XYZ file of C-alpha atoms in Angstrom:
238
model
C 10.019 -33.703 -67.385
C 10.350 -36.182 -70.332
C 7.661 -36.477 -72.994
C 4.642 -38.504 -72.890
C 2.326 -39.499 -75.864
C -1.514 -38.629 -76.288
C -2.983 -40.138 -79.078
C -0.929 -39.762 -81.853
C 0.353 -36.165 -80.738
C 4.248 -36.340 -78.512
C 3.077 -33.759 -75.740
C 6.650 -32.122 -74.229
C 6.130 -30.975 -70.477
C 8.223 -28.171 -69.267
C 8.619 -26.246 -65.924
C 6.838 -23.896 -67.179
C 3.428 -25.827 -67.705
C 3.836 -27.019 -64.105
C 1.382 -25.836 -61.790
C 2.575 -23.443 -59.580
C 2.700 -24.259 -55.745
C 0.575 -23.089 -53.195
C 1.450 -19.683 -51.984
C 2.811 -19.897 -48.265
C 1.376 -18.099 -45.765
C 3.615 -15.676 -44.498
C 4.375 -15.828 -40.716
C 3.678 -12.535 -38.808
C 6.972 -11.292 -37.374
C 6.517 -10.268 -34.012
C 7.458 -6.777 -33.054
C 11.256 -6.381 -32.378
C 10.430 -3.785 -29.583
C 8.829 -3.973 -25.852
C 6.553 -1.148 -25.312
C 5.993 -0.002 -21.263
C 3.361 2.376 -20.723
C 3.641 4.302 -17.733
C 0.424 5.562 -16.334
C 0.242 8.040 -13.249
C -2.692 7.285 -10.526
C -6.017 9.579 -11.113
C -6.587 12.307 -8.430
C -7.140 12.004 -5.266
C -8.573 14.293 -2.810
C -5.482 15.889 -1.850
C -3.504 15.452 -5.282
C -1.545 18.791 -5.547
C -1.685 19.731 -1.506
C -0.055 16.826 0.470
C 2.833 14.847 -0.110
C 0.875 11.647 0.716
C 4.025 9.205 -0.276
C 3.017 5.900 0.990
C 0.676 6.588 3.240
C -2.445 4.131 3.047
C -6.146 4.563 2.658
C -5.803 7.557 0.293
C -8.534 6.729 -2.778
C -9.214 8.133 -5.946
C -11.475 11.027 -6.081
C -14.573 11.077 -8.322
C -12.354 12.662 -10.863
C -9.760 10.389 -10.269
C -12.053 7.138 -11.038
C -13.107 9.069 -14.007
C -9.366 9.423 -15.547
C -8.952 5.753 -14.904
C -11.787 5.005 -16.771
C -10.229 7.046 -19.567
C -7.074 5.571 -19.592
C -9.035 1.740 -19.932
C -10.931 3.386 -23.346
C -7.299 4.888 -24.651
C -5.942 1.654 -24.283
C -8.389 -0.169 -26.390
C -6.882 -1.850 -29.440
C -3.717 -2.668 -27.932
C -2.812 -5.952 -27.220
C -1.628 -6.060 -23.689
C 0.515 -8.491 -22.145
C 0.392 -7.599 -18.691
C -0.631 -5.020 -15.920
C 1.327 -4.322 -12.982
C 0.931 -1.432 -10.481
C 2.321 0.180 -7.333
C 0.588 -1.519 -4.193
C -0.952 1.610 -3.292
C -4.737 1.878 -3.177
C -4.784 5.303 -5.415
C -2.575 3.534 -8.179
C -4.492 0.036 -8.065
C -7.839 1.835 -8.352
C -6.328 3.586 -11.328
C -5.651 -0.012 -12.824
C -8.933 -1.459 -12.219
C -11.019 -0.703 -15.271
C -7.769 -1.558 -17.382
C -8.053 -5.073 -15.834
C -11.963 -5.196 -16.618
C -11.614 -4.028 -19.979
C -8.837 -6.614 -20.651
C -9.370 -9.379 -18.295
C -5.839 -9.326 -17.294
C -5.242 -9.466 -13.388
C -3.278 -6.694 -11.612
C 0.291 -7.732 -10.576
C 1.271 -5.442 -7.494
C 4.783 -4.756 -8.304
C 6.656 -2.965 -5.080
C 9.399 -1.578 -7.584
C 6.431 1.050 -9.078
C 5.850 2.198 -5.253
C 6.112 5.686 -4.449
C 8.842 7.405 -3.003
C 9.529 7.187 0.263
C 8.937 10.505 1.720
C 9.746 9.596 5.390
C 9.081 12.343 7.840
C 7.621 14.520 4.756
C 4.862 12.248 4.419
C 1.533 13.689 4.733
C 2.857 17.078 4.982
C 1.214 19.901 2.992
C 3.223 20.729 -0.047
C 2.635 24.682 0.697
C 4.511 24.104 4.108
C 7.622 22.176 2.707
C 7.673 24.695 -0.213
C 9.121 27.420 2.891
C 11.842 25.152 3.850
C 15.482 25.768 2.506
C 15.589 22.132 1.137
C 12.508 22.552 -1.024
C 15.201 24.388 -3.382
C 17.454 21.405 -3.052
C 14.454 19.190 -4.141
C 13.720 21.154 -7.234
C 16.983 21.937 -8.350
C 19.529 19.173 -7.030
C 17.319 16.446 -6.554
C 20.155 13.972 -7.019
C 21.963 15.261 -3.726
C 18.879 14.972 -1.222
C 17.463 12.306 1.116
C 13.872 12.669 2.333
C 14.310 12.946 6.162
C 14.363 9.313 7.385
C 13.103 8.194 3.387
C 13.979 7.570 0.617
C 16.753 9.339 -1.645
C 16.173 10.398 -5.141
C 18.853 8.524 -6.488
C 17.604 5.254 -4.941
C 13.968 6.005 -6.350
C 15.425 6.464 -9.816
C 17.582 3.064 -9.283
C 14.337 1.213 -7.834
C 11.953 2.346 -10.715
C 14.337 2.027 -13.623
C 15.308 -1.491 -12.212
C 11.907 -2.689 -12.381
C 10.776 -1.265 -15.633
C 13.687 -3.041 -17.113
C 12.697 -6.166 -15.576
C 9.071 -5.883 -16.535
C 10.061 -4.879 -20.063
C 12.676 -8.302 -20.036
C 9.861 -10.663 -18.930
C 7.573 -9.851 -21.867
C 9.587 -9.237 -24.832
C 7.828 -7.910 -27.756
C 4.812 -7.406 -25.997
C 2.451 -4.296 -24.314
C 3.452 -3.974 -20.404
C 1.093 -1.191 -18.553
C 2.384 -0.108 -15.138
C 0.399 2.200 -12.833
C 2.722 4.229 -10.646
C 3.252 7.843 -9.391
C 4.427 11.335 -10.752
C 7.972 11.391 -9.339
C 8.808 7.731 -10.237
C 7.499 8.053 -13.603
C 9.388 11.350 -14.191
C 12.590 9.485 -13.050
C 12.218 6.292 -15.396
C 11.388 8.686 -18.605
C 14.606 10.855 -17.678
C 16.501 7.888 -17.525
C 15.143 6.818 -20.745
C 15.994 10.161 -22.451
C 19.640 10.158 -20.717
C 18.836 13.396 -18.911
C 20.402 13.755 -15.433
C 18.549 13.676 -12.245
C 18.880 16.968 -11.719
C 16.624 18.126 -14.619
C 14.012 15.518 -13.820
C 11.617 17.977 -12.114
C 11.222 19.537 -15.363
C 9.030 16.576 -16.847
C 5.422 16.817 -16.429
C 3.210 14.208 -15.330
C -0.157 14.843 -14.890
C -2.878 12.690 -12.961
C -3.927 9.386 -15.260
C -1.330 10.474 -17.940
C 0.113 8.003 -20.052
C 3.917 8.254 -20.834
C 5.450 5.284 -23.265
C 8.968 3.794 -23.507
C 10.260 1.455 -26.177
C 12.832 -1.184 -25.116
C 14.943 -3.112 -28.012
C 17.833 -5.509 -26.719
C 20.985 -4.223 -27.178
C 20.032 -0.512 -28.321
C 19.106 2.425 -26.047
C 15.605 2.544 -24.777
C 13.502 5.386 -26.657
C 10.937 7.534 -25.330
C 7.970 7.592 -27.811
C 5.493 9.657 -25.598
C 5.125 11.586 -22.655
C 2.454 13.274 -20.201
C -0.416 11.847 -22.923
C -3.875 12.176 -21.460
C -6.084 12.482 -24.584
C -5.432 10.626 -28.019
C -6.059 7.004 -28.369
C -2.672 4.720 -27.705
C -3.565 2.130 -30.363
C -1.223 3.890 -32.898
C 1.935 3.121 -30.687
C 1.802 -0.425 -32.001
C -0.208 -0.783 -35.579
C -1.460 -4.016 -36.081
């Protein structure tokens, strides 16, 4: 900047005398990870007593309805991108309070369905536990196929594929998936790098939430398993 005269005085303006440009507003950086929350459906009248599988018309009990409402309350504070659910009634009913509180629709996703238990569907667990095959189900599930149904390996491949696809559909977002105990256990085991034969050691309670973080080019990270008490907003600080 050259000199300029003011009356009889010569004033020289330097770069330091120039007004500072307005500070630019920082652009928020979107989260680098996609957060997938896996929610087991709430209790039904037969939870823990019967292997319901994909049998229709099984609804939440009063206790299960309370668990579903609690899930919605715990999700408050998270900016949820989408809600997906197993098409079975007990899962969709668990998703309804979250849909109501967020205004997001529930998308039914077949990949989140319960395992197809085939001929064992509807059987009492106490009776199944007396069968010699039950030991295989508990200790070597990777080798077992339910009679006229799905194998555990097929179930895990289906569930992991669905969760991976849903994560990719909402990069940097928060995706809530309502599903079932065995499918969630299988997804968590895969994310942990745990072999399927050990997945029965993972506990997934009714109305619980498990969280998996996905980042492009990196292995997934398990942030939470079988949580059913604290608020979930801390998983994605604002």
